[in-house]
GROMACS .gro file of N, CA and C in nm:
model
  375
    1LEU      N    1   0.075  -0.151   0.039
    1LEU     CA    2   0.055  -0.017   0.012
    1LEU      C    3   0.069   0.080  -0.006
    2LEU      N    4   0.034   0.189  -0.066
    2LEU     CA    5   0.133   0.331  -0.049
    2LEU      C    6   0.127   0.349   0.081
    3ALA      N    7   0.200   0.527   0.114
    3ALA     CA    8   0.112   0.610   0.222
    3ALA      C    9   0.090   0.733   0.178
    4VAL      N   10  -0.009   0.814   0.175
    4VAL     CA   11  -0.022   0.871   0.182
    4VAL      C   12  -0.074   0.984   0.276
    5SER      N   13   0.007   1.081   0.296
    5SER     CA   14   0.060   1.151   0.358
    5SER      C   15  -0.074   1.246   0.439
    6LEU      N   16  -0.154   1.298   0.463
    6LEU     CA   17  -0.247   1.376   0.529
    6LEU      C   18  -0.212   1.508   0.559
    7PRO      N   19  -0.313   1.601   0.524
    7PRO     CA   20  -0.239   1.743   0.563
    7PRO      C   21  -0.280   1.750   0.702
    8VAL      N   22  -0.232   1.827   0.780
    8VAL     CA   23  -0.274   1.814   0.919
    8VAL      C   24  -0.316   1.938   0.887
    9LEU      N   25  -0.492   1.980   0.954
    9LEU     CA   26  -0.551   2.024   0.973
    9LEU      C   27  -0.524   2.130   1.214
   10LEU      N   28  -0.545   2.182   1.118
   10LEU     CA   29  -0.606   2.261   1.267
   10LEU      C   30  -0.671   2.274   1.349
   11GLY      N   31  -0.717   2.207   1.452
   11GLY     CA   32  -0.784   2.201   1.522
   11GLY      C   33  -0.880   2.264   1.590
   12GLN      N   34  -1.046   2.258   1.607
   12GLN     CA   35  -1.132   2.310   1.672
   12GLN      C   36  -1.195   2.300   1.776
   13ALA      N   37  -1.167   2.413   1.863
   13ALA     CA   38  -1.213   2.373   1.982
   13ALA      C   39  -1.403   2.490   2.050
   14LYS      N   40  -1.420   2.337   2.134
   14LYS     CA   41  -1.559   2.454   2.178
   14LYS      C   42  -1.505   2.507   2.333
   15PRO      N   43  -1.580   2.541   2.480
   15PRO     CA   44  -1.505   2.614   2.537
   15PRO      C   45  -1.470   2.477   2.572
   16ALA      N   46  -1.555   2.373   2.605
   16ALA     CA   47  -1.554   2.246   2.699
   16ALA      C   48  -1.401   2.201   2.700
   17ASP      N   49  -1.365   2.193   2.533
   17ASP     CA   50  -1.216   2.144   2.521
   17ASP      C   51  -1.092   2.193   2.565
   18LEU      N   52  -1.095   2.388   2.559
   18LEU     CA   53  -1.008   2.402   2.669
   18LEU      C   54  -1.029   2.413   2.784
   19LEU      N   55  -1.144   2.347   2.856
   19LEU     CA   56  -1.098   2.351   3.061
   19LEU      C   57  -1.025   2.226   3.039
   20GLN      N   58  -1.058   2.137   2.917
   20GLN     CA   59  -0.975   1.980   3.030
   20GLN      C   60  -0.793   2.033   2.913
   21ALA      N   61  -0.763   2.110   2.818
   21ALA     CA   62  -0.685   2.148   2.785
   21ALA      C   63  -0.583   2.247   2.911
   22GLN      N   64  -0.640   2.340   2.964
   22GLN     CA   65  -0.635   2.349   3.079
   22GLN      C   66  -0.555   2.263   3.206
   23LYS      N   67  -0.671   2.188   3.191
   23LYS     CA   68  -0.638   2.080   3.295
   23LYS      C   69  -0.520   1.987   3.258
   24ASP      N   70  -0.437   1.980   3.124
   24ASP     CA   71  -0.389   1.849   3.066
   24ASP      C   72  -0.245   1.926   3.026
   25GLY      N   73  -0.302   2.115   3.131
   25GLY     CA   74  -0.095   2.084   3.126
   25GLY      C   75  -0.048   2.194   2.948
   26VAL      N   76  -0.187   2.256   2.822
   26VAL     CA   77  -0.133   2.267   2.675
   26VAL      C   78  -0.123   2.442   2.754
   27ILE      N   79  -0.053   2.422   2.633
   27ILE     CA   80  -0.051   2.605   2.636
   27ILE      C   81  -0.138   2.697   2.557
   28ILE      N   82  -0.217   2.805   2.687
   28ILE     CA   83  -0.296   2.869   2.639
   28ILE      C   84  -0.277   2.959   2.545
   29VAL      N   85  -0.333   3.060   2.484
   29VAL     CA   86  -0.277   3.199   2.411
   29VAL      C   87  -0.361   3.257   2.338
   30ASP      N   88  -0.391   3.372   2.368
   30ASP     CA   89  -0.491   3.474   2.355
   30ASP      C   90  -0.352   3.538   2.248
   31ILE      N   91  -0.445   3.557   2.164
   31ILE     CA   92  -0.381   3.669   2.036
   31ILE      C   93  -0.417   3.745   1.961
   32ARG      N   94  -0.532   3.865   2.086
   32ARG     CA   95  -0.595   3.952   2.045
   32ARG      C   96  -0.469   4.033   2.123
   33CYS      N   97  -0.479   4.149   2.104
   33CYS     CA   98  -0.452   4.280   2.110
   33CYS      C   99  -0.446   4.288   2.300
   34PRO      N  100  -0.466   4.443   2.336
   34PRO     CA  101  -0.420   4.418   2.443
   34PRO      C  102  -0.566   4.578   2.482
   35ASP      N  103  -0.629   4.611   2.452
   35ASP     CA  104  -0.727   4.678   2.386
   35ASP      C  105  -0.835   4.641   2.435
   36GLU      N  106  -0.806   4.490   2.376
   36GLU     CA  107  -0.892   4.368   2.427
   36GLU      C  108  -0.930   4.271   2.530
   37TRP      N  109  -0.782   4.279   2.626
   37TRP     CA  110  -0.789   4.270   2.694
   37TRP      C  111  -0.873   4.301   2.813
   38SER      N  112  -0.841   4.390   2.817
   38SER     CA  113  -0.875   4.538   2.915
   38SER      C  114  -0.977   4.503   2.873
   39GLN      N  115  -1.056   4.524   2.769
   39GLN     CA  116  -1.207   4.591   2.732
   39GLN      C  117  -1.232   4.392   2.812
   40THR      N  118  -1.205   4.298   2.828
   40THR     CA  119  -1.372   4.123   2.864
   40THR      C  120  -1.253   3.997   2.924
   41GLY      N  121  -1.131   4.118   2.935
   41GLY     CA  122  -1.011   3.951   3.034
   41GLY      C  123  -0.959   3.855   2.968
   42VAL      N  124  -0.870   3.804   3.009
   42VAL     CA  125  -0.873   3.670   2.994
   42VAL      C  126  -0.895   3.537   2.973
   43ILE      N  127  -0.945   3.414   2.978
   43ILE     CA  128  -0.937   3.351   3.010
   43ILE      C  129  -0.762   3.298   3.093
   44SER      N  130  -0.776   3.212   3.257
   44SER     CA  131  -0.762   3.231   3.392
   44SER      C  132  -0.651   3.105   3.269
   45GLY      N  133  -0.515   3.096   3.341
   45GLY     CA  134  -0.375   3.074   3.255
   45GLY      C  135  -0.262   3.064   3.159
   46ALA      N  136  -0.409   3.174   3.018
   46ALA     CA  137  -0.336   3.214   2.871
   46ALA      C  138  -0.320   3.333   2.903
   47GLU      N  139  -0.164   3.297   2.835
   47GLU     CA  140  -0.058   3.373   2.780
   47GLU      C  141  -0.123   3.446   2.675
   48THR      N  142  -0.054   3.598   2.707
   48THR     CA  143  -0.107   3.744   2.553
   48THR      C  144  -0.045   3.744   2.510
   49ILE      N  145  -0.009   3.728   2.367
   49ILE     CA  146   0.084   3.788   2.243
   49ILE      C  147   0.023   3.784   2.148
   50THR      N  148   0.070   3.929   2.166
   50THR     CA  149  -0.073   3.982   2.012
   50THR      C  150  -0.001   3.980   1.862
   51ALA      N  151  -0.137   3.908   1.771
   51ALA     CA  152  -0.049   3.829   1.670
   51ALA      C  153  -0.065   3.976   1.481
   52PHE      N  154  -0.151   3.955   1.563
   52PHE     CA  155  -0.228   4.078   1.378
   52PHE      C  156  -0.179   4.263   1.412
   53GLU      N  157  -0.152   4.331   1.396
   53GLU     CA  158  -0.162   4.460   1.424
   53GLU      C  159  -0.341   4.514   1.373
   54MET      N  160  -0.312   4.636   1.390
   54MET     CA  161  -0.447   4.730   1.325
   54MET      C  162  -0.473   4.678   1.154
   55ASN      N  163  -0.308   4.725   1.104
   55ASN     CA  164  -0.406   4.737   0.890
   55ASN      C  165  -0.353   4.588   0.924
   56GLY      N  166  -0.404   4.422   0.934
   56GLY     CA  167  -0.374   4.322   0.970
   56GLY      C  168  -0.284   4.284   0.936
   57GLY      N  169  -0.122   4.310   0.933
   57GLY     CA  170  -0.084   4.240   0.880
   57GLY      C  171  -0.010   4.196   1.051
   58LEU      N  172   0.107   4.082   1.045
   58LEU     CA  173   0.128   3.972   1.179
   58LEU      C  174   0.224   4.109   1.209
   59HIS      N  175   0.217   4.038   1.377
   59HIS     CA  176   0.275   4.187   1.453
   59HIS      C  177   0.398   4.140   1.475
   60PRO      N  178   0.500   4.251   1.440
   60PRO     CA  179   0.700   4.240   1.445
   60PRO      C  180   0.723   4.046   1.573
   61GLU      N  181   0.648   4.094   1.616
   61GLU     CA  182   0.693   4.040   1.771
   61GLU      C  183   0.630   3.952   1.815
   62PHE      N  184   0.515   3.887   1.706
   62PHE     CA  185   0.416   3.767   1.739
   62PHE      C  186   0.543   3.655   1.741
   63GLN      N  187   0.591   3.642   1.617
   63GLN     CA  188   0.656   3.496   1.538
   63GLN      C  189   0.815   3.444   1.704
   64LYS      N  190   0.847   3.558   1.749
   64LYS     CA  191   0.954   3.545   1.827
   64LYS      C  192   0.889   3.541   2.047
   65LYS      N  193   0.837   3.584   1.992
   65LYS     CA  194   0.695   3.572   2.096
   65LYS      C  195   0.650   3.473   2.106
   66PHE      N  196   0.558   3.349   2.074
   66PHE     CA  197   0.529   3.260   2.024
   66PHE      C  198   0.603   3.120   2.047
   67MET      N  199   0.741   3.197   1.930
   67MET     CA  200   0.874   3.039   1.975
   67MET      C  201   0.880   3.023   2.129
   68ALA      N  202   0.972   3.129   2.155
   68ALA     CA  203   0.991   3.117   2.234
   68ALA      C  204   0.900   3.054   2.403
   69LEU      N  205   0.813   2.989   2.400
   69LEU     CA  206   0.697   3.041   2.458
   69LEU      C  207   0.628   2.865   2.425
   70VAL      N  208   0.667   2.847   2.329
   70VAL     CA  209   0.623   2.707   2.265
   70VAL      C  210   0.737   2.626   2.201
   71PRO      N  211   0.804   2.482   2.276
   71PRO     CA  212   0.958   2.454   2.285
   71PRO      C  213   0.957   2.358   2.152
   72SER      N  214   0.868   2.304   2.064
   72SER     CA  215   0.863   2.220   1.980
   72SER      C  216   0.774   2.251   1.886
   73PRO      N  217   0.770   2.202   1.793
   73PRO     CA  218   0.627   2.182   1.665
   73PRO      C  219   0.504   2.106   1.687
   74ASP      N  220   0.562   2.011   1.821
   74ASP     CA  221   0.418   1.936   1.807
   74ASP      C  222   0.370   1.945   1.963
   75THR      N  223   0.481   2.057   2.015
   75THR     CA  224   0.401   2.084   2.093
   75THR      C  225   0.214   2.156   2.129
   76PRO      N  226   0.142   2.044   2.184
   76PRO     CA  227   0.027   2.159   2.190
   76PRO      C  228  -0.024   2.261   2.230
   77VAL      N  229  -0.030   2.320   2.161
   77VAL     CA  230  -0.141   2.478   2.199
   77VAL      C  231  -0.226   2.490   2.145
   78LEU      N  232  -0.340   2.573   2.230
   78LEU     CA  233  -0.453   2.600   2.182
   78LEU      C  234  -0.487   2.769   2.132
   79ILE      N  235  -0.503   2.824   2.042
   79ILE     CA  236  -0.536   2.948   2.104
   79ILE      C  237  -0.652   2.988   2.027
   80TYR      N  238  -0.680   3.197   2.115
   80TYR     CA  239  -0.799   3.210   2.089
   80TYR      C  240  -0.819   3.313   2.052
   81CYS      N  241  -0.930   3.449   1.972
   81CYS     CA  242  -0.919   3.559   1.967
   81CYS      C  243  -1.085   3.567   2.009
   82ARG      N  244  -1.086   3.715   1.950
   82ARG     CA  245  -1.187   3.722   1.902
   82ARG      C  246  -1.344   3.644   1.974
   83SER      N  247  -1.377   3.644   1.847
   83SER     CA  248  -1.489   3.554   1.716
   83SER      C  249  -1.361   3.393   1.721
   84GLY      N  250  -1.301   3.403   1.648
   84GLY     CA  251  -1.271   3.233   1.624
   84GLY      C  252  -1.199   3.328   1.437
   85SER      N  253  -1.235   3.431   1.407
   85SER     CA  254  -1.128   3.367   1.264
   85SER      C  255  -1.003   3.486   1.271
   86ARG      N  256  -0.986   3.491   1.348
   86ARG     CA  257  -0.801   3.563   1.375
   86ARG      C  258  -0.770   3.417   1.372
   87THR      N  259  -0.822   3.350   1.447
   87THR     CA  260  -0.743   3.225   1.509
   87THR      C  261  -0.729   3.037   1.409
   88THR      N  262  -0.804   3.167   1.291
   88THR     CA  263  -0.794   3.108   1.254
   88THR      C  264  -0.722   3.096   1.085
   89ILE      N  265  -0.682   3.172   1.019
   89ILE     CA  266  -0.568   3.249   0.939
   89ILE      C  267  -0.486   3.171   1.034
   90LEU      N  268  -0.382   3.220   1.151
   90LEU     CA  269  -0.288   3.216   1.242
   90LEU      C  270  -0.296   3.049   1.269
   91GLY      N  271  -0.431   2.989   1.267
   91GLY     CA  272  -0.367   2.851   1.330
   91GLY      C  273  -0.317   2.855   1.178
   92THR      N  274  -0.377   2.819   1.092
   92THR     CA  275  -0.373   2.718   0.960
   92THR      C  276  -0.265   2.801   0.962
   93ALA      N  277  -0.182   2.921   0.973
   93ALA     CA  278  -0.067   2.988   0.873
   93ALA      C  279   0.034   2.929   0.943
   94LEU      N  280   0.024   2.907   1.086
   94LEU     CA  281   0.156   2.787   1.229
   94LEU      C  282   0.096   2.643   1.150
   95VAL      N  283   0.018   2.626   1.102
   95VAL     CA  284   0.067   2.447   1.084
   95VAL      C  285   0.040   2.402   0.914
   96GLU      N  286   0.010   2.524   0.793
   96GLU     CA  287   0.113   2.523   0.664
   96GLU      C  288   0.261   2.575   0.708
   97GLN      N  289   0.288   2.654   0.771
   97GLN     CA  290   0.336   2.733   0.695
   97GLN      C  291   0.530   2.683   0.793
   98LEU      N  292   0.492   2.659   0.905
   98LEU     CA  293   0.532   2.649   1.042
   98LEU      C  294   0.533   2.520   1.095
   99GLY      N  295   0.425   2.447   1.020
   99GLY     CA  296   0.458   2.276   1.083
   99GLY      C  297   0.461   2.220   1.207
  100PHE      N  298   0.387   2.326   1.266
  100PHE     CA  299   0.364   2.339   1.362
  100PHE      C  300   0.212   2.163   1.327
  101SER      N  301   0.197   2.076   1.433
  101SER     CA  302   0.108   1.979   1.401
  101SER      C  303   0.018   1.938   1.571
  102GLN      N  304   0.042   1.986   1.632
  102GLN     CA  305  -0.070   2.005   1.752
  102GLN      C  306  -0.133   2.110   1.778
  103ILE      N  307  -0.203   2.258   1.723
  103ILE     CA  308  -0.234   2.365   1.716
  103ILE      C  309  -0.421   2.309   1.711
  104THR      N  310  -0.454   2.386   1.750
  104THR     CA  311  -0.609   2.368   1.796
  104THR      C  312  -0.626   2.598   1.836
  105HIS      N  313  -0.756   2.595   1.798
  105HIS     CA  314  -0.830   2.755   1.831
  105HIS      C  315  -0.965   2.740   1.833
  106LEU      N  316  -1.059   2.757   1.915
  106LEU     CA  317  -1.142   2.825   2.031
  106LEU      C  318  -1.235   2.864   1.950
  107SER      N  319  -1.256   2.760   1.876
  107SER     CA  320  -1.364   2.755   1.667
  107SER      C  321  -1.418   2.928   1.732
  108GLU      N  322  -1.555   2.968   1.803
  108GLU     CA  323  -1.634   3.067   1.877
  108GLU      C  324  -1.534   3.199   1.932
  109GLY      N  325  -1.370   3.148   1.961
  109GLY     CA  326  -1.340   3.310   2.062
  109GLY      C  327  -1.444   3.242   2.123
  110ILE      N  328  -1.354   3.385   2.256
  110ILE     CA  329  -1.389   3.473   2.296
  110ILE      C  330  -1.568   3.462   2.412
  111LEU      N  331  -1.559   3.487   2.247
  111LEU     CA  332  -1.780   3.572   2.238
  111LEU      C  333  -1.833   3.423   2.270
  112GLY      N  334  -1.742   3.274   2.221
  112GLY     CA  335  -1.801   3.147   2.283
  112GLY      C  336  -1.809   3.140   2.400
  113TRP      N  337  -1.617   3.192   2.407
  113TRP     CA  338  -1.649   3.112   2.611
  113TRP      C  339  -1.751   3.210   2.689
  114THR      N  340  -1.783   3.300   2.664
  114THR     CA  341  -1.869   3.379   2.737
  114THR      C  342  -1.972   3.351   2.692
  115ASP      N  343  -2.048   3.369   2.641
  115ASP     CA  344  -2.158   3.298   2.551
  115ASP      C  345  -2.221   3.168   2.647
  116ASP      N  346  -2.123   3.153   2.685
  116ASP     CA  347  -2.133   2.966   2.744
  116ASP      C  348  -2.068   2.993   2.877
  117GLY      N  349  -2.109   3.102   2.927
  117GLY     CA  350  -2.128   3.150   3.096
  117GLY      C  351  -1.980   3.112   3.157
  118HIS      N  352  -1.841   3.127   3.089
  118HIS     CA  353  -1.756   3.033   3.129
  118HIS      C  354  -1.686   3.240   3.177
  119LYS      N  355  -1.644   3.185   3.287
  119LYS     CA  356  -1.598   3.368   3.338
  119LYS      C  357  -1.458   3.343   3.250
  120THR      N  358  -1.417   3.563   3.262
  120THR     CA  359  -1.237   3.580   3.224
  120THR      C  360  -1.193   3.648   3.322
  121ILE      N  361  -1.060   3.645   3.320
  121ILE     CA  362  -0.977   3.715   3.428
  121ILE      C  363  -0.943   3.842   3.391
  122ALA      N  364  -0.943   3.919   3.467
  122ALA     CA  365  -0.863   4.059   3.429
  122ALA      C  366  -0.689   4.035   3.407
  123HIS      N  367  -0.726   4.085   3.259
  123HIS     CA  368  -0.585   4.106   3.231
  123HIS      C  369  -0.483   4.164   3.345
  124LYS      N  370  -0.344   4.149   3.329
  124LYS     CA  371  -0.216   4.174   3.421
  124LYS      C  372  -0.125   4.278   3.312
  125PRO      N  373  -0.102   4.377   3.229
  125PRO     CA  374   0.035   4.344   3.163
  125PRO      C  375   0.088   4.272   3.226
   0.00000   0.00000   0.00000
């Protein structure tokens, strides 16, 4: 039989999956900007690394900070943004361009998290 390599896909997570990821020690990263962290708070235990600038371009510090936090491409990481759209773009790039194999994103973002009745904590810079 021929070995067919399937593309690695961005994992989809619901709030219950994030709760389990917290228990399992998965690295959780909030990729929003500081204004958003102040407005809504962040999910407990999440690292905060801004991924995009206001113009939509990748933040110049993101890759360096992310690589410093995530020791290897097969380290499990769960990322989230406001609604899931930025993490879809970013997560797909991390998988396809940088070879990360364990990237999952909170598919409905922090909006889905709070709509589900989960709490956030105040962001401390």
